Coordinates of C-alpha atoms in Angstrom, one line a residue:
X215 CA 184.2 -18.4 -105.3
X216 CA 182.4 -20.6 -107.4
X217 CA 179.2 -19.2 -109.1
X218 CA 176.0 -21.5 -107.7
X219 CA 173.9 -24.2 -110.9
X220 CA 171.0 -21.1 -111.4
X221 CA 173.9 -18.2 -111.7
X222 CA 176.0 -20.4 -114.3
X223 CA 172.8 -21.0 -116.3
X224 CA 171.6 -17.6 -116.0
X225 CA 175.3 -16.1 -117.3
X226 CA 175.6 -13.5 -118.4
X227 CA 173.4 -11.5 -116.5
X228 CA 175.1 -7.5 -117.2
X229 CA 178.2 -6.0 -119.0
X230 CA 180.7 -8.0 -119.3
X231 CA 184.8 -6.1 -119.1
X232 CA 187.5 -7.2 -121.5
X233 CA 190.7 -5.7 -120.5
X234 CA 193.0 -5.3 -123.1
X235 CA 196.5 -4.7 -121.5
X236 CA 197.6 -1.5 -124.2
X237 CA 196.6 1.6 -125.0
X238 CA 193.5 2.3 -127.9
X239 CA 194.5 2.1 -131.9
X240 CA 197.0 -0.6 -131.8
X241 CA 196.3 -3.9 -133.5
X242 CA 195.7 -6.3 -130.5
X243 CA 193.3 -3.3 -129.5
X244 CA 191.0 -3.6 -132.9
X245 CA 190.9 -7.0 -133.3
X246 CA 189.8 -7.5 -129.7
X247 CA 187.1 -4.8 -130.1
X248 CA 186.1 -6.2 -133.8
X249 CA 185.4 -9.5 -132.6
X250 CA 183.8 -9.1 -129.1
X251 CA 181.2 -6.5 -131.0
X252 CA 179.9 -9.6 -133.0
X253 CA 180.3 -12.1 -129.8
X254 CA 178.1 -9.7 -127.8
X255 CA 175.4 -10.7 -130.0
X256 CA 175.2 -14.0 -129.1
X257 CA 175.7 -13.4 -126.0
X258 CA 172.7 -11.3 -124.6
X259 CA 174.8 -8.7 -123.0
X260 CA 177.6 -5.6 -123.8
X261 CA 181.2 -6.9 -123.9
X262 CA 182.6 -3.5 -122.9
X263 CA 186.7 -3.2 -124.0
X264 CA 188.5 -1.3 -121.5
X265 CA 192.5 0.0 -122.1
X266 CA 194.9 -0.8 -119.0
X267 CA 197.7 -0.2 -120.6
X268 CA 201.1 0.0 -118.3
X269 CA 204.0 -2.0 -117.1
X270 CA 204.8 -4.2 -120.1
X271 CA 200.7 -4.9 -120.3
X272 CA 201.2 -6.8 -117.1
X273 CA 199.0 -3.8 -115.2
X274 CA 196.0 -5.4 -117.1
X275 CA 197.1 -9.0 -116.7
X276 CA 197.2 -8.5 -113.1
X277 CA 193.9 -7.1 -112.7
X278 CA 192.0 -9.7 -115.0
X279 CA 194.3 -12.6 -112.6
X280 CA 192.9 -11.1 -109.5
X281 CA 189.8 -10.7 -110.0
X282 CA 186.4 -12.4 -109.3
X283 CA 186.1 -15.6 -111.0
X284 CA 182.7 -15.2 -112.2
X285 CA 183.1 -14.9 -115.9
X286 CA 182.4 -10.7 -115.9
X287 CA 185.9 -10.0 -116.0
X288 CA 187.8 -11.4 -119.0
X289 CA 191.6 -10.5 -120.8
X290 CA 192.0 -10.4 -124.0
X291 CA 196.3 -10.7 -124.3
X292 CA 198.9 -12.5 -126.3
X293 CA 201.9 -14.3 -125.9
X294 CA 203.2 -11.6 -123.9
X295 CA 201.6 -13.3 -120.7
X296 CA 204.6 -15.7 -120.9
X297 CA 207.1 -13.6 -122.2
X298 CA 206.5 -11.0 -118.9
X299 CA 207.3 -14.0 -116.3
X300 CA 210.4 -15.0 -118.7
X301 CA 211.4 -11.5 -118.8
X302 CA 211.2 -11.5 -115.2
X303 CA 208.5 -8.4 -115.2
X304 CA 206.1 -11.2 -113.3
X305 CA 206.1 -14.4 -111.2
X306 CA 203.2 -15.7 -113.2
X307 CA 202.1 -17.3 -116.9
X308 CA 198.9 -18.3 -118.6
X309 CA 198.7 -20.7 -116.0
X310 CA 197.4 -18.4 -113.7
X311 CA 194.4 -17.8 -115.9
X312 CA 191.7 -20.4 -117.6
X313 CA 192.4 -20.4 -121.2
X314 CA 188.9 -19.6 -123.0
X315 CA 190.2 -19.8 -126.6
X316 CA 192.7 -18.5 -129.2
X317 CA 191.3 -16.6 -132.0
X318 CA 193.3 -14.9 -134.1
X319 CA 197.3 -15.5 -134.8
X320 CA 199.3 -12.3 -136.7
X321 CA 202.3 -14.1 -138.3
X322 CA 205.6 -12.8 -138.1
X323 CA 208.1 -11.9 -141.4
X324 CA 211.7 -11.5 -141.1
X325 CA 212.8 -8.5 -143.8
X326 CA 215.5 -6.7 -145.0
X327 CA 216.0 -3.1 -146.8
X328 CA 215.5 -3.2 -150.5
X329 CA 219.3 -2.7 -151.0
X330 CA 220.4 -5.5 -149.3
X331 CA 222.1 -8.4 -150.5
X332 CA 219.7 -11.3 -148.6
X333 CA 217.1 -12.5 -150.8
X334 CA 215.6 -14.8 -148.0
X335 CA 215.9 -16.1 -144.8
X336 CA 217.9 -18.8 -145.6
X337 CA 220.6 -16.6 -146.8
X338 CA 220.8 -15.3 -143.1
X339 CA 223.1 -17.8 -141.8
X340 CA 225.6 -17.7 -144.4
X341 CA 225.9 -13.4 -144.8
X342 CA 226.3 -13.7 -140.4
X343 CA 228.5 -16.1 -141.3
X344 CA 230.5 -14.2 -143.8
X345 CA 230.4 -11.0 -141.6
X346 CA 230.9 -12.0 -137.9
X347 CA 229.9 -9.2 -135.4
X348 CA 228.7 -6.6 -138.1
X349 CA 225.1 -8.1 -139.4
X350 CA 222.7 -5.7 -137.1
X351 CA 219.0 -7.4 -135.9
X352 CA 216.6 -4.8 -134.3
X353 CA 214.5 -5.5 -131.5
X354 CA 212.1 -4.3 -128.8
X355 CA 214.0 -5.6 -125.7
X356 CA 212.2 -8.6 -123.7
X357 CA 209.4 -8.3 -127.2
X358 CA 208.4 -10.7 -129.5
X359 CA 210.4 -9.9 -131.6
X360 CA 213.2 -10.6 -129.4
X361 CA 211.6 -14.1 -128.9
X362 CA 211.6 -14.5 -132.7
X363 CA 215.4 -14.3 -133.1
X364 CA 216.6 -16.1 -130.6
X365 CA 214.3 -19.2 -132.3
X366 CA 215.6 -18.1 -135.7
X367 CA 218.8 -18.0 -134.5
X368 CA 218.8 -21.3 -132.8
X369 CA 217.1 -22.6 -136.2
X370 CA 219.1 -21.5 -138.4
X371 CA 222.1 -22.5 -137.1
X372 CA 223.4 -19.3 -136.0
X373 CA 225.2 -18.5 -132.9
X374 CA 223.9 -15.6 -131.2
X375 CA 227.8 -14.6 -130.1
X376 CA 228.4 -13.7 -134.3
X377 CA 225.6 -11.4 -134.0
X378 CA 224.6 -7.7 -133.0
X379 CA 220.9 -7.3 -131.4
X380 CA 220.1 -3.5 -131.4
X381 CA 217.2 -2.4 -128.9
X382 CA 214.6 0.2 -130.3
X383 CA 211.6 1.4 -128.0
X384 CA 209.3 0.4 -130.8
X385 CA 208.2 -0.5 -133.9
X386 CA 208.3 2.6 -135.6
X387 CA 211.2 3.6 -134.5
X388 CA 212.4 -0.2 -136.1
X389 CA 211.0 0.8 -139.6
X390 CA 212.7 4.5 -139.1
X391 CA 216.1 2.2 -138.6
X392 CA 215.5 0.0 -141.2
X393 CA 214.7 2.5 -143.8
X394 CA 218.0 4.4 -143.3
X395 CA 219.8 1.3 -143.8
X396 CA 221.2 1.2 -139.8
X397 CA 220.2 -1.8 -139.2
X398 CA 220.3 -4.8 -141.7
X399 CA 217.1 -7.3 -140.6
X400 CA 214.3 -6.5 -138.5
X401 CA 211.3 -9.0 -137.9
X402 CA 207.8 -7.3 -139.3
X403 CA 204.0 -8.7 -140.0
X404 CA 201.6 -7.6 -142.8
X405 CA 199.8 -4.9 -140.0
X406 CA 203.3 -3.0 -139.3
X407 CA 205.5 -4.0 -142.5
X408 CA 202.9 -4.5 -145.2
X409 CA 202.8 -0.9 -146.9
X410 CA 206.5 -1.2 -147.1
X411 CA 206.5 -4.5 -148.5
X412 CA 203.9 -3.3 -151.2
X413 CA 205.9 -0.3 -152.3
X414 CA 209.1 -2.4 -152.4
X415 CA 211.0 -0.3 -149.5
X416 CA 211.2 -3.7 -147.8
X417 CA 211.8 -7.3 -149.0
X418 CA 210.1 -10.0 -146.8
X419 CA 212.9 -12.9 -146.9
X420 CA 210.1 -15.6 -145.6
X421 CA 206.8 -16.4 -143.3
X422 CA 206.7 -17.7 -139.7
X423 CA 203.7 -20.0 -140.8
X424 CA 203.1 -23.8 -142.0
X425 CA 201.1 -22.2 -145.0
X426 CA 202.2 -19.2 -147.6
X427 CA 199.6 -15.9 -146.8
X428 CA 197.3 -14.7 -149.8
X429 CA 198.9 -11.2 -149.3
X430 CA 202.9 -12.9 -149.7
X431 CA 201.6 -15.4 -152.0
X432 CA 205.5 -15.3 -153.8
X433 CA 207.5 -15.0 -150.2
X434 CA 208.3 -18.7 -149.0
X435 CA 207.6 -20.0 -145.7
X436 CA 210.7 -20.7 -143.1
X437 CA 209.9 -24.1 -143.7
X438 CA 209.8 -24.6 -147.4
X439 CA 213.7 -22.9 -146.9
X440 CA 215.0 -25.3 -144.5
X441 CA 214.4 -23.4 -141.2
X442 CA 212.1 -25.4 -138.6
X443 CA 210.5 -22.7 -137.7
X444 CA 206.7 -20.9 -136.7
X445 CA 206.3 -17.8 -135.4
X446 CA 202.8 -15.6 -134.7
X447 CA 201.4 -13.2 -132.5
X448 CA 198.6 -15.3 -131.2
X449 CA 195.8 -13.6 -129.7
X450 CA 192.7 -14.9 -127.1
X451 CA 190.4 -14.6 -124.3
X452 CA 191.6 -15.4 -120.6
X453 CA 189.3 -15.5 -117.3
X454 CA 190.8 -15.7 -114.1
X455 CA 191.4 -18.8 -112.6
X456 CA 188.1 -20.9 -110.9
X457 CA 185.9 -19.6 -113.3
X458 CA 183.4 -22.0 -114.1
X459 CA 183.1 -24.5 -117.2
X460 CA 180.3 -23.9 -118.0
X461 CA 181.3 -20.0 -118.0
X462 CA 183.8 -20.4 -120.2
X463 CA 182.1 -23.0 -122.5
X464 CA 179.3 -20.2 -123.2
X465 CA 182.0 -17.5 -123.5
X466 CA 184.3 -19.6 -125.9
X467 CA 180.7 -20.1 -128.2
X468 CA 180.2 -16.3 -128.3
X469 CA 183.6 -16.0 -129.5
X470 CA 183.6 -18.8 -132.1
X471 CA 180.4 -17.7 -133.8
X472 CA 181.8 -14.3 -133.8
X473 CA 185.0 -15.5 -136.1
X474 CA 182.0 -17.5 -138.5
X475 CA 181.1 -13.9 -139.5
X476 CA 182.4 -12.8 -143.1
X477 CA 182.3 -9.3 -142.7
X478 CA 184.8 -10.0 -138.8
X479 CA 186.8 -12.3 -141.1
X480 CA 187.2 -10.4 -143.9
X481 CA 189.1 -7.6 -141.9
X482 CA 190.8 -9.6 -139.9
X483 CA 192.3 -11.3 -142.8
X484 CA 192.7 -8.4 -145.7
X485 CA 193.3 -5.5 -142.9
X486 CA 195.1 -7.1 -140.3
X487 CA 197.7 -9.4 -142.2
X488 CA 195.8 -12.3 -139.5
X489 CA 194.9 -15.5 -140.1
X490 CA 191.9 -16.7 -138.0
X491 CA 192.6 -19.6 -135.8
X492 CA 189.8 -21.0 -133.1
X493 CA 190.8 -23.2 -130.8
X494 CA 188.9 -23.3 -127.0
X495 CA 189.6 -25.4 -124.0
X496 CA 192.1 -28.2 -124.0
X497 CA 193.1 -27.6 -127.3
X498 CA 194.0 -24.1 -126.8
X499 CA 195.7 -25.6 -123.0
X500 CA 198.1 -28.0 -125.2
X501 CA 198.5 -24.7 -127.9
X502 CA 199.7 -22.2 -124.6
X503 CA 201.6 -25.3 -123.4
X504 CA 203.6 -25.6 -126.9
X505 CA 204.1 -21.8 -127.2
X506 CA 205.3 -21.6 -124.0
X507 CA 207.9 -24.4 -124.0
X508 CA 209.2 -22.8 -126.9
X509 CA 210.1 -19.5 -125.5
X510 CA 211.2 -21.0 -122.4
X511 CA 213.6 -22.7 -124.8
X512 CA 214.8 -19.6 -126.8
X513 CA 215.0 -17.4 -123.2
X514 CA 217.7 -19.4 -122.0
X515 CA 219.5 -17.5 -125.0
X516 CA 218.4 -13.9 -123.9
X517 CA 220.4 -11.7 -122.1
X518 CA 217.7 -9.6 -120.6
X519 CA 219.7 -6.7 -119.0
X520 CA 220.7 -5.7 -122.5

């Protein structure tokens, strides 16, 4: 139901619920607080986080999707939207949703232990390569991660047959693995891998980004190694569908003068391994649209019963 001239120019009006679709503490939960505690500000009225974390974050999807389109109900997710109805959790995408704007993208670093013989990424193909059916890459079934190697894979010119994929609940059980040598790669970012990285317990063998970070500034991109590749957790704001422009338009401003803050920046950047990215209407449609099509295209290489 579409909100009448007055009630769009009058928005927002009360509180305002951002569901996050996982539990408090997490990184998708602080950044999501962080920023919407400066966007309030220029908004007139509380943007009030609330956890509904459950079924593979699709509990909270679902609720934002069928709710009233009138710009008080908002969800702040990632690319797991897409990777649910790929994983066949869902029978719907970000196209369900109007896409208010991106924010904030946590780039992804394949690593090995410290006692292992890859140096970098592009030493992956040739040590699988050499060792057919024994190199070992960890993953959270149906994940990101997951996601991630099947595009490195298909980058890299490695056939997913001359691999072994090992499923772990989660990421700390991933760094437990990796410390005691079980496994040999596992795919990381600065917020879950960084300490280890730091201390030398891990070697980062390249960035999923078109740029080098300020925290990895010795660590080489995919790219500059020969493997066509990008890979982030990309964070933003979704309404449900029909809510109006104009709706969005003031929610996406609230958001983007948030991110202009130094003190929001500065933690997102030095605490969360997270490069800020703002991109709001049909730029962040043709970004979803991309990010999409590329998981679509790395699914068809996912066995997701195992």
């Amino acid at each position: 139901m579409a909100l009448s001239g007055t009630a769009q120019a009058d928005y927002p009006e009360q509180d305002i619920r951002l569901i996050i679709p996982y539990g408090p503490g997490g990184a998708t939960d602080i950044i999501f607080r962080l920023i919407s505690q400066e966007a309030e500000q220029h908004l007139g009225e509380s943007i009030v986080p609330v956890n509904m974390a459950g079924a593979g974050a699709t509990l909270g999807s679902r609720n934002v999707k069928d709710a009233r389109p009138d710009g008080y109900t908002l969800l702040g997710s990632h690319d797991t939207i897409a990777l649910s109805k790929l994983a066949g959790t869902v029978d719907y995408s970000f196209d369900a949703f109007e896409p208010i704007a991106l924010l904030t993208q946590t780039i992804n670093i394949p690593a090995a232990h410290a006692n292992h013989p890859v140096q970098s990424a592009a030493e992956i193909a040739d040590y699988v390569r050499e060792n057919p059916g024994q190199v070992r890459f960890s993953m959270i079934p149906s994940s990101t991660d997951h996601f991630f190697w099947a595009q490195f894979f298909d980058a890299a010119g490695i056939d997913m047959a001359d691999v072994r994929l090992v499923g772990y609940p989660d990421t700390g059980e991933q760094v437990s693995a990796l410390m005691a040598e079980e496994i040999d790669f596992a795919m990381f970012n600065l917020p879950s891998g960084g300490a280890f990285f730091e201390d030398g317990t891990f070697r980062p063998l390249g960035v999923a980004h078109p740029e080098r970070l300020d925290s990895l500034p010795d660590v080489a991109t995919l790219r500059e190694q020969g493997i066509e590749m990008d890979h982030s957790t990309s964070r933003g704001i979704f309404a449900p569908k029909g809510t109006p422009q104009e709706v969005q338009d003031t929610i996406a401003e609230a958001y983007g003068k948030a991110l202009e803050d130094e003190q929001v920046r500065s933690r997102i950047e030095n605490e969360f391994g997270s490069v800020i990215r703002f991109l709001a209407g049909d730029d962040y449609q043709a970004f979803l649209d991309d990010n999409e099509a590329a998981l679509t295209a790395a699914a068809e290489n996912i066995d997701f019963q195992n």
